[in-house]
Coordinates of C-alpha atoms in Angstrom, one line a residue:
M1 CA -3.5 40.0 -9.0
K2 CA -2.2 38.2 -11.5
A3 CA -3.9 35.0 -12.9
W4 CA -2.5 31.9 -11.5
K5 CA -2.4 28.8 -13.6
K6 CA -4.3 26.2 -11.3
I7 CA -2.2 23.0 -10.7
L8 CA -3.8 20.1 -11.7
P9 CA -4.3 17.2 -9.0
A10 CA -3.5 14.3 -11.4
V11 CA -1.9 14.8 -11.6
A12 CA 19.1 22.3 -6.2
V13 CA 19.8 26.2 -6.4
L14 CA 19.9 29.4 -5.0
G15 CA 23.2 29.5 -3.4
L16 CA 22.0 26.5 -1.5
V17 CA 21.5 23.1 -2.5
L18 CA 18.1 22.3 -1.5
T19 CA 17.7 18.5 -0.8
A20 CA 14.3 17.9 -0.2
C21 CA 13.2 18.7 3.6
G22 CA 13.7 20.0 7.3
Q23 CA 11.7 19.5 10.5
K24 CA 8.3 18.6 9.8
K25 CA 5.5 21.1 10.4
S26 CA 2.0 20.8 11.3
D27 CA -0.2 22.6 8.9
N28 CA -3.8 23.7 9.9
G29 CA -4.2 27.0 8.2
D30 CA -4.2 29.0 10.9
A31 CA -1.1 31.5 10.5
S32 CA -1.2 33.1 13.9
S33 CA -0.4 29.7 15.3
S34 CA 3.2 28.6 14.8
T35 CA 3.8 25.1 13.2
S36 CA 4.7 22.3 15.3
T37 CA 7.0 19.2 15.0
T38 CA 5.6 16.0 14.5
Q39 CA 6.9 12.5 14.4
T40 CA 7.0 11.0 11.3
S41 CA 4.6 8.0 11.2
K42 CA 5.6 4.7 9.9
M43 CA 3.2 2.5 7.8
S44 CA 1.0 0.7 10.2
S45 CA 0.5 -3.5 9.8
S46 CA -2.4 -3.1 7.6
S47 CA -1.3 -0.2 5.3
S48 CA 2.0 -2.0 4.9
S49 CA 0.3 -5.2 4.1
S50 CA -1.8 -3.2 1.2
N51 CA 1.4 -1.8 0.3
D52 CA 2.9 -4.9 -0.2
K53 CA 0.0 -6.3 -2.4
I54 CA -0.4 -3.1 -4.9
S55 CA 3.9 -3.1 -5.1
N56 CA 3.3 -6.9 -6.7
K57 CA 0.9 -5.3 -9.2
L58 CA 2.9 -2.4 -9.8
G59 CA 6.3 -4.0 -10.0
N60 CA 9.2 -1.4 -9.8
E61 CA 7.0 1.7 -9.0
K62 CA 8.1 3.8 -6.3
L63 CA 5.5 3.9 -3.2
P64 CA 5.2 6.0 0.1
Q65 CA 6.8 4.4 3.2
T66 CA 5.1 6.6 5.4
N67 CA 1.5 7.0 5.8
G68 CA 1.8 10.7 6.7
L69 CA -0.4 10.2 9.7
D70 CA 0.3 9.1 13.3
S71 CA 1.8 5.7 14.0
N72 CA -1.2 4.8 15.6
Q73 CA -3.6 5.2 12.9
S74 CA -4.6 2.5 10.9
V75 CA -4.6 3.2 7.1
N76 CA -5.7 1.0 4.1
A77 CA -4.8 1.7 0.6
K78 CA -6.7 0.9 -2.8
L79 CA -5.5 0.7 -6.2
D80 CA -7.4 1.6 -9.2
G81 CA -5.3 1.3 -12.5
N82 CA -2.3 -0.6 -14.0
K83 CA 1.4 0.2 -14.1
E84 CA 0.6 3.1 -16.9
N85 CA -1.9 4.8 -15.2
F86 CA -2.8 4.3 -11.2
T87 CA -4.5 5.6 -8.5
I88 CA -3.8 4.9 -5.2
S89 CA -6.1 6.1 -2.4
Y90 CA -5.3 6.1 1.3
L91 CA -8.2 5.7 3.4
N92 CA -8.3 6.1 7.5
N93 CA -11.7 5.5 9.1
G94 CA -13.2 4.7 5.5
S95 CA -12.5 8.3 4.5
T96 CA -9.9 9.1 1.6
Y97 CA -7.3 11.5 3.2
A98 CA -4.6 11.0 0.5
T99 CA -4.1 9.9 -3.4
Y100 CA -1.3 9.1 -5.1
T101 CA -1.5 8.9 -9.1
K102 CA 0.1 8.3 -12.0
H103 CA -0.9 9.2 -15.8
S104 CA 1.2 8.7 -18.7
Y105 CA 1.3 10.9 -21.4
E106 CA 2.2 10.5 -25.2
S107 CA 5.3 12.8 -25.2
N108 CA 7.4 14.7 -22.7
S109 CA 6.0 18.0 -23.6
A110 CA 2.3 17.0 -23.0
A111 CA 3.5 15.7 -19.8
M112 CA 5.2 18.7 -18.9
Q113 CA 1.7 20.5 -19.1
Q114 CA 0.3 18.5 -16.5
V115 CA 2.7 19.3 -14.0
G116 CA 1.6 23.0 -12.9
Y117 CA 5.2 24.3 -12.5
Q118 CA 4.9 28.2 -11.9
A119 CA 7.8 30.0 -13.8
A120 CA 9.5 32.9 -11.6
S121 CA 8.9 35.5 -14.5
N122 CA 5.3 35.0 -13.2
V123 CA 5.9 36.9 -9.9
S124 CA 8.9 39.4 -11.3
G125 CA 8.9 42.8 -9.6
L126 CA 6.2 41.6 -6.9
P127 CA 6.9 42.0 -3.0
S128 CA 9.8 39.6 -1.6
V129 CA 8.9 37.4 1.0
N130 CA 11.8 35.5 3.1
L131 CA 10.9 32.0 3.4
G132 CA 13.9 31.1 5.0
Y133 CA 17.4 29.3 4.2
N134 CA 17.9 32.1 1.4
V135 CA 14.5 31.3 -0.3
I136 CA 12.8 34.4 -1.5
G137 CA 9.2 33.9 -2.6
H138 CA 7.1 36.7 -4.1
S139 CA 3.5 37.9 -2.7
D140 CA 0.7 38.6 -4.9
K141 CA -2.4 39.9 -3.2
G142 CA -5.8 41.1 -4.2
A143 CA -9.7 40.7 -3.4
G144 CA -8.4 39.7 0.1
Q145 CA -6.3 36.8 -1.2
E146 CA -3.0 36.3 -1.2
Y147 CA -0.5 33.5 -3.0
I148 CA 3.2 33.3 -2.5
Q149 CA 5.4 31.9 -4.8
A150 CA 8.8 30.5 -4.8
N151 CA 11.5 28.8 -7.2
F152 CA 14.3 26.4 -6.2
G153 CA 16.1 24.0 -8.5
N154 CA 13.4 22.3 -11.1
W155 CA 10.4 22.9 -8.2
S156 CA 7.9 25.9 -7.8
L157 CA 6.1 26.4 -4.7
L158 CA 2.7 28.1 -4.8
T159 CA 0.9 28.8 -1.4
H160 CA -2.5 30.0 -1.0
G161 CA -3.8 32.3 2.0
S162 CA -6.1 35.6 2.5
N163 CA -5.7 38.9 4.3
F164 CA -8.2 38.6 7.2
G165 CA -9.4 36.0 9.5
K166 CA -8.0 32.7 10.5
T167 CA -5.7 32.4 7.1
K168 CA -4.3 35.7 7.0
G169 CA -0.8 35.3 6.9
A170 CA -1.3 31.3 6.1
A171 CA 0.6 31.8 2.5
T172 CA 3.9 32.8 4.2
T173 CA 3.5 30.0 6.9
K174 CA 3.0 27.3 4.3
G175 CA 5.9 28.5 2.4
K176 CA 8.2 28.5 5.3
T177 CA 7.1 25.0 6.5
V178 CA 7.8 23.7 3.3
V179 CA 11.3 25.2 3.0
N180 CA 12.3 24.5 6.1
Y181 CA 11.1 20.7 5.5
I182 CA 12.7 20.1 2.5
Q183 CA 16.5 21.0 4.1
N184 CA 16.4 17.2 5.5
H185 CA 13.8 15.4 3.2
N186 CA 14.3 14.5 -0.1
L187 CA 11.7 15.3 -3.0
P188 CA 11.4 13.2 -5.7
V189 CA 14.1 14.3 -8.7
P190 CA 11.8 14.9 -11.3
D191 CA 13.3 14.6 -15.2
G192 CA 11.3 17.7 -15.9
K193 CA 9.4 19.8 -13.5
G194 CA 7.8 19.6 -10.0
S195 CA 5.2 21.9 -8.4
I196 CA 3.9 21.9 -4.9
S197 CA 0.9 23.6 -3.9
A198 CA -0.8 24.6 -0.6
E199 CA -4.1 25.4 -0.8
I200 CA -6.1 28.1 1.6
D201 CA -8.2 25.0 2.9
G202 CA -5.1 23.2 4.0
S203 CA -5.0 20.9 1.4
A204 CA -1.7 20.4 -0.9
T205 CA -0.5 18.4 -4.0
I206 CA 3.0 17.5 -4.9
T207 CA 3.5 17.0 -8.7
W208 CA 6.6 16.1 -10.9
Q209 CA 7.5 14.5 -14.2
M210 CA 9.4 11.8 -14.9
G211 CA 9.6 11.6 -18.6
N212 CA 6.1 10.9 -20.2
D213 CA 5.1 10.1 -16.9
V214 CA 3.4 12.6 -14.2
Y215 CA 3.1 11.6 -10.8
S216 CA 0.8 13.4 -7.8
I217 CA 0.5 13.2 -4.2
K218 CA -2.7 14.8 -2.8
A219 CA -3.5 15.4 0.9
N220 CA -5.9 16.9 2.8
S221 CA -2.8 18.4 5.0
L222 CA 0.6 19.7 3.6
T223 CA 2.6 17.7 6.4
T224 CA 0.9 14.5 5.2
A225 CA 1.8 15.1 1.6
L226 CA 5.3 16.3 2.4
E227 CA 5.6 13.3 4.4
M228 CA 4.5 10.7 1.9
A229 CA 6.2 12.1 -1.2
T230 CA 9.7 12.3 0.7
S231 CA 9.4 8.7 1.6
L232 CA 8.9 7.1 -1.6
K233 CA 10.9 4.1 -2.1

């Protein structure tokens, strides 16, 4: 199994232009169950208020307009940092379920190194997996683990599952979820590269570069990360 570069949390186009996203899917890490459509959740009154306060401090920075949870969930957003470097933590019932970060670096190249982009050459010659919409991923298996990588436009996608138990086939399911979602929803448009990683524990990270800055949304579920990243405004 190839040695994958770890995607840092601080952190169109295959004959088909992938505008970023399709039907929303639930992601519980269980590949044996089919993903289900979920409603887009808007900001609750409390999180909208938090968003307004944060916007006043960060100026023109785009913020998620969806909290990534059901519309009846109360969410509070907490800001740490400034316009150059910040972390916004999203809390439900006192627990952080997602973060949105920005980190500024000295150069474009330094920023690029933090994105975690996976080059298509990493999986050249490995078995192919059809993720839908003409997107072909490649599977790398070993030691009971499976990674599936796909590339589209300036983005790389890396999903992690296993070859047994509840997470058997999860890497493929997660890959299909992302590809399906991005048919009708727009991912951020990076100046350089962007990466999406979906982990075996259900968490996901979406990271992209804008000049010397690297933005990242990390959430405890793939659906939440996709909803928040595609709602930036």
